[in-house]
Amino acid sequence: MGRRPNDPENSRFASLVLLLVALFSCVFVYAVVSILLNPNVNSQNSSFQYLEAMASGDLGERKGECCRGIENLELWGPAVKWGSEFKFNSSVECCQACKTMCSGNDGPCLCDTWVFCGNKEACGSRFGECWLKKQKDTLAPDRQEAGETVSWTSGLIFGKGEGIVEMETKYGTLHIKLFPDCAPYSVAYILELLTLRHCAGCQIDRAESRGKYWDSEGNHIKDAPFGPPFALIQGTLEAQGTPFKKIPTEARPTIRRGSVAWIGSGPEFFISLANHEEWKNSYTVFGSVLPEDMEIAEKITQLPTKSDVWSNINVSVLQKPVPLVMRRMKRSLGDLNTNVKSD
């Protein structure tokens, strides 16, 4: 049976509804004001979500490839899980166990290093041990030993906001998020470059714009050709006087705008200005430029170039190569302008 409009219980119900509406309005206003006063918070998370997606494979990586390590290497550091009591059948499972301790949004990773003993003959009773560790400095991990006699496989995990290095040029600094779980050997080489004061010979020497074939977000225009120009900047990361060891083939996701990848086994590399699905899985990707820094790469493509032919392909070569240096990040994450949208 329905209640009368002047029924006291109905009045109490109406008052409760009004109270809830008022509370909701206050929360909504607070949220809007917070965004207006600190616009970088959501955009920064958006930027990191984009990069984490690229690292984890959500943007085209073949499943399971982004849990790789370096064989015959034992990384040191304080243990957060003791391998003698923590065993798995594969290094991938060990890696994933570390990743589960590095998936939150409320601070640094609890685990950033995993060490696995996977050679039954060499490991003996230690076979399957999975040691999870925490480095003091993930860009300079503590190495215990390396070489053919070492039975351990080790890998690094960089959490949100971690593992970002600077590629410094006279036209601006590109911040690059490294993917050690996808390309551990590549990242190990980049970490070596960070120890050099100078990187004589490291440079960008090819620059090609998106032309009219890709939009500003890197999407290919329907029915347009795929180049030239090929929407990329290309160079080399080989320091003079430092022997370069060829990088083995590692994870090869679909190239996206911002992807940093080797050409062959290196040291030649490129940064893509567009999504290149037509290239399939052809290149080892070891990092990605933060989206807000892509305007610097675009700026480099506007520099004077000259035509040349490389391996029967018409290319645009910079008249004056752009020197670059790989450095540790100088600015804090709060200083980075991440006012962008993620995919």
Coordinates of C-alpha atoms in Angstrom, one line a residue, residues 26-332:
C26 CA 30.7 18.1 -2.5
V27 CA 32.7 15.2 -3.7
F28 CA 32.3 16.1 -7.3
V29 CA 33.3 19.7 -6.8
Y30 CA 36.4 18.6 -4.8
A31 CA 37.5 16.2 -7.6
V32 CA 37.1 18.9 -10.3
V33 CA 39.0 21.4 -8.2
S34 CA 41.8 18.9 -7.6
I35 CA 42.2 18.2 -11.3
L36 CA 42.3 22.0 -12.1
L37 CA 44.9 22.7 -9.4
N38 CA 47.1 19.7 -10.3
P39 CA 46.5 18.8 -14.0
N40 CA 49.6 16.8 -14.3
V41 CA 48.5 14.0 -11.9
N42 CA 46.0 12.3 -14.2
S43 CA 48.0 13.0 -17.4
Q44 CA 51.2 11.7 -15.8
N45 CA 49.4 8.5 -14.9
S46 CA 48.0 8.3 -18.4
S47 CA 51.5 8.7 -19.8
F48 CA 52.9 5.9 -17.6
Q49 CA 49.9 3.6 -18.3
Y50 CA 50.7 4.0 -22.0
L51 CA 54.4 3.0 -21.5
E52 CA 53.5 0.2 -19.1
A53 CA 51.2 -1.2 -21.8
M54 CA 54.0 -1.1 -24.3
A55 CA 56.3 -2.9 -21.9
S56 CA 53.8 -5.6 -20.9
G57 CA 52.7 -6.3 -24.5
D58 CA 49.2 -4.8 -24.5
L59 CA 50.1 -2.9 -27.7
G60 CA 51.1 -5.8 -29.8
E61 CA 53.7 -7.9 -27.9
R62 CA 53.5 -11.6 -28.4
K63 CA 52.4 -13.2 -25.1
G64 CA 55.1 -14.3 -22.7
E65 CA 58.0 -12.5 -24.4
C66 CA 58.2 -9.8 -21.8
C67 CA 59.6 -11.9 -19.0
R68 CA 63.2 -12.3 -20.1
G69 CA 66.5 -12.3 -18.2
I70 CA 70.2 -12.6 -18.9
E71 CA 71.7 -16.1 -18.6
N72 CA 74.9 -16.7 -16.8
L73 CA 74.5 -13.7 -14.6
E74 CA 73.9 -13.4 -10.9
L75 CA 72.6 -10.0 -9.6
W76 CA 73.1 -9.3 -5.9
G77 CA 71.0 -7.3 -3.5
P78 CA 68.9 -7.7 -0.3
A79 CA 66.4 -10.5 -0.7
V80 CA 62.7 -10.0 -0.3
K81 CA 62.0 -13.7 -1.1
W82 CA 64.5 -16.4 -0.2
G83 CA 65.0 -18.8 -3.1
S84 CA 65.7 -21.7 -0.8
E85 CA 62.0 -21.6 0.2
F86 CA 60.6 -20.2 -3.1
K87 CA 60.9 -22.4 -6.2
F88 CA 59.5 -22.5 -9.7
N89 CA 59.8 -24.6 -12.8
S90 CA 60.9 -21.8 -15.1
S91 CA 62.5 -18.4 -15.1
V92 CA 59.3 -16.9 -16.6
E93 CA 57.4 -17.9 -13.4
C94 CA 60.1 -16.4 -11.3
C95 CA 60.0 -13.2 -13.3
Q96 CA 56.2 -13.0 -13.0
A97 CA 56.4 -13.5 -9.2
C98 CA 58.6 -10.4 -9.1
K99 CA 56.2 -8.5 -11.3
T100 CA 53.3 -9.2 -8.9
M101 CA 55.2 -7.3 -6.3
C102 CA 55.7 -4.4 -8.7
S103 CA 52.2 -3.8 -10.0
G104 CA 50.7 -1.3 -7.5
N105 CA 50.3 2.5 -7.8
D106 CA 51.3 3.4 -4.3
G107 CA 55.1 3.6 -4.3
P108 CA 58.2 1.9 -5.6
C109 CA 58.4 -1.8 -6.5
L110 CA 58.8 -4.2 -3.6
C111 CA 60.8 -6.4 -6.0
D112 CA 62.9 -5.1 -8.9
T113 CA 65.3 -8.1 -9.4
W114 CA 64.8 -11.8 -9.9
V115 CA 67.5 -14.5 -9.9
F116 CA 66.6 -18.0 -11.0
C117 CA 68.6 -21.3 -11.1
G118 CA 67.3 -23.2 -14.1
N119 CA 70.1 -25.6 -15.1
K120 CA 69.4 -28.9 -13.4
E121 CA 72.9 -30.3 -13.8
A122 CA 74.7 -27.1 -12.7
C123 CA 72.2 -26.1 -10.0
G124 CA 71.8 -29.5 -8.4
S125 CA 69.7 -29.1 -5.2
R126 CA 69.3 -25.4 -5.9
F127 CA 67.4 -26.1 -9.2
G128 CA 64.3 -24.0 -9.3
E129 CA 65.3 -21.5 -6.7
C130 CA 63.8 -18.1 -7.3
W131 CA 65.4 -15.2 -5.4
L132 CA 63.5 -12.0 -5.4
K133 CA 65.6 -8.9 -4.5
K134 CA 65.5 -5.1 -4.2
Q135 CA 68.3 -3.0 -5.6
K136 CA 69.5 0.3 -4.1
D137 CA 69.9 1.6 -7.6
T138 CA 68.1 -0.1 -10.4
L139 CA 70.1 1.8 -13.1
A140 CA 73.3 0.4 -11.5
P141 CA 72.4 -3.1 -10.3
D142 CA 74.7 -4.9 -8.0
R143 CA 76.4 -7.7 -9.9
Q144 CA 77.7 -10.7 -8.0
E145 CA 79.3 -12.5 -10.9
A146 CA 78.9 -13.4 -14.6
G147 CA 80.3 -15.8 -17.1
E148 CA 79.8 -19.3 -18.5
T149 CA 80.4 -20.9 -15.1
V150 CA 77.5 -19.0 -13.5
S151 CA 74.3 -21.1 -13.4
W152 CA 71.9 -18.3 -12.6
T153 CA 69.7 -16.2 -14.9
S154 CA 68.8 -12.7 -13.7
G155 CA 66.4 -10.0 -14.7
L156 CA 65.3 -6.5 -13.8
I157 CA 61.8 -5.0 -13.4
F158 CA 61.2 -1.3 -13.6
G159 CA 58.0 0.0 -12.1
K160 CA 55.9 3.0 -12.9
G161 CA 58.2 6.1 -13.0
E162 CA 61.3 3.9 -12.8
G163 CA 63.9 3.0 -15.4
I164 CA 63.6 6.3 -17.3
V165 CA 66.8 7.7 -18.9
E166 CA 67.6 10.8 -20.9
M167 CA 68.8 11.0 -24.5
E168 CA 70.2 14.5 -24.5
T169 CA 70.5 16.5 -27.7
K170 CA 71.0 20.2 -28.4
Y171 CA 67.3 20.4 -29.5
G172 CA 66.0 19.0 -26.2
T173 CA 66.1 15.9 -24.1
L174 CA 64.1 12.7 -24.9
H175 CA 63.1 10.8 -21.8
I176 CA 63.0 7.1 -22.5
K177 CA 61.3 4.4 -20.5
L178 CA 63.5 1.2 -20.7
F179 CA 62.0 -2.3 -21.0
P180 CA 64.4 -4.7 -19.2
D181 CA 61.9 -7.5 -19.0
C182 CA 61.4 -7.4 -22.8
A183 CA 64.9 -6.6 -23.9
P184 CA 67.4 -7.3 -21.0
Y185 CA 70.6 -7.4 -23.1
S186 CA 69.7 -4.2 -24.8
V187 CA 68.9 -2.4 -21.5
A188 CA 72.1 -3.8 -20.0
Y189 CA 74.0 -2.1 -22.8
I190 CA 72.2 1.2 -22.3
L191 CA 73.0 1.1 -18.6
E192 CA 76.7 0.8 -19.6
L193 CA 76.4 3.9 -21.7
L194 CA 75.1 5.8 -18.6
T195 CA 78.5 5.3 -17.0
L196 CA 80.2 7.3 -19.7
R197 CA 80.8 11.0 -19.4
H198 CA 80.7 11.4 -23.1
C199 CA 79.4 9.3 -26.0
A200 CA 81.6 10.3 -28.9
G201 CA 80.1 8.8 -32.0
C202 CA 76.6 8.6 -30.6
Q203 CA 74.4 10.6 -32.9
I204 CA 71.3 11.0 -35.0
D205 CA 72.0 11.1 -38.7
R206 CA 68.7 10.3 -40.4
A207 CA 65.4 12.2 -40.0
E208 CA 62.2 11.7 -41.9
S209 CA 58.8 13.3 -40.9
R210 CA 55.4 11.7 -40.9
G211 CA 54.6 13.6 -44.1
K212 CA 51.0 13.3 -45.0
Y213 CA 50.9 9.6 -44.4
W214 CA 50.4 9.5 -40.6
D215 CA 48.4 11.8 -38.3
S216 CA 49.8 13.5 -35.2
E217 CA 49.0 10.4 -33.1
G218 CA 50.9 8.1 -35.4
N219 CA 47.9 6.5 -37.1
H220 CA 48.3 5.7 -40.8
I221 CA 46.1 7.6 -43.2
K222 CA 43.8 5.3 -45.1
D223 CA 45.0 4.5 -48.7
A224 CA 48.2 6.6 -48.2
P225 CA 51.6 5.1 -49.0
F226 CA 54.0 3.9 -46.3
G227 CA 56.9 6.2 -47.3
P228 CA 59.2 7.7 -48.0
P229 CA 59.3 9.6 -45.7
F230 CA 59.2 6.8 -43.2
A231 CA 58.4 8.8 -40.0
L232 CA 61.5 8.1 -37.9
I233 CA 64.8 9.5 -36.7
Q234 CA 67.7 7.1 -36.8
G235 CA 71.2 7.1 -35.5
T236 CA 73.9 5.1 -33.7
L237 CA 74.6 4.3 -30.0
E238 CA 78.2 3.2 -30.3
A239 CA 80.7 5.2 -28.3
Q240 CA 84.1 5.5 -29.9
G241 CA 86.8 3.5 -28.1
T242 CA 84.2 1.2 -26.5
P243 CA 83.9 -2.2 -28.2
F244 CA 80.3 -2.9 -29.2
K245 CA 79.0 -6.5 -28.8
K246 CA 76.0 -7.3 -31.0
I247 CA 72.7 -7.4 -29.3
P248 CA 70.9 -10.7 -29.5
T249 CA 67.3 -10.8 -30.9
E250 CA 64.9 -9.9 -28.1
A251 CA 61.2 -9.1 -27.9
R252 CA 59.8 -7.7 -31.2
P253 CA 56.4 -6.0 -30.7
T254 CA 54.6 -4.0 -33.3
I255 CA 56.4 -0.7 -33.7
R256 CA 54.4 2.2 -32.2
R257 CA 54.9 5.9 -32.1
G258 CA 57.7 6.5 -29.6
S259 CA 59.2 3.0 -29.9
V260 CA 63.0 2.9 -29.6
A261 CA 64.4 -0.1 -31.4
W262 CA 67.6 -1.6 -32.8
I263 CA 68.2 -2.0 -36.5
G264 CA 69.4 -5.5 -36.8
S265 CA 71.8 -6.3 -33.8
G266 CA 72.7 -2.6 -33.3
P267 CA 74.3 -0.2 -32.7
E268 CA 72.1 1.6 -35.2
F269 CA 68.7 2.4 -33.7
F270 CA 65.6 4.4 -34.5
I271 CA 62.8 6.2 -32.8
S272 CA 59.5 5.8 -34.6
L273 CA 57.2 8.8 -35.1
A274 CA 54.3 6.6 -36.2
N275 CA 52.6 3.2 -35.8
H276 CA 54.2 0.9 -38.3
E277 CA 52.1 -2.3 -38.3
E278 CA 53.3 -2.9 -41.8
W279 CA 56.8 -3.7 -40.4
K280 CA 55.3 -6.6 -38.5
N281 CA 57.6 -8.0 -35.8
S282 CA 60.9 -7.0 -37.3
Y283 CA 62.8 -5.0 -34.7
T284 CA 63.9 -5.5 -31.1
V285 CA 62.3 -2.7 -29.0
F286 CA 64.1 -1.8 -25.8
G287 CA 62.2 1.3 -24.8
S288 CA 59.8 4.1 -25.6
V289 CA 60.0 7.9 -25.6
L290 CA 57.6 9.6 -23.1
P291 CA 54.8 10.9 -25.3
E292 CA 55.2 14.5 -24.2
D293 CA 58.8 14.5 -25.6
M294 CA 57.9 13.4 -29.1
E295 CA 57.7 17.0 -30.2
I296 CA 61.5 17.1 -29.8
A297 CA 61.8 14.1 -32.2
E298 CA 59.4 15.9 -34.6
K299 CA 61.6 19.0 -34.4
I300 CA 64.7 17.1 -35.5
T301 CA 62.9 15.9 -38.6
Q302 CA 62.5 19.6 -39.6
L303 CA 66.3 20.1 -39.8
P304 CA 68.0 20.4 -43.2
T305 CA 68.5 17.0 -44.9
K306 CA 69.9 15.7 -48.1
S307 CA 68.8 12.6 -50.1
D308 CA 70.8 9.4 -50.1
V309 CA 70.3 5.7 -50.9
W310 CA 70.8 3.1 -48.2
S311 CA 70.4 -0.6 -49.1
N312 CA 68.4 0.4 -52.2
I313 CA 66.1 2.6 -50.0
N314 CA 65.7 6.4 -50.5
V315 CA 66.4 8.1 -47.2
S316 CA 66.8 11.6 -45.9
V317 CA 70.1 12.2 -44.1
L318 CA 70.8 15.2 -41.8
Q319 CA 73.2 17.6 -43.3
K320 CA 74.7 18.0 -39.8
P321 CA 74.3 14.9 -37.6
V322 CA 72.9 15.6 -34.1
P323 CA 75.3 14.4 -31.3
L324 CA 73.6 12.8 -28.3
V325 CA 74.5 11.5 -24.9
M326 CA 72.7 8.9 -22.7
R327 CA 72.3 10.2 -19.1
R328 CA 70.6 9.4 -15.9
M329 CA 67.4 11.4 -15.4
K330 CA 68.2 14.8 -13.9
R331 CA 64.6 16.1 -13.3
S332 CA 62.1 14.6 -10.9

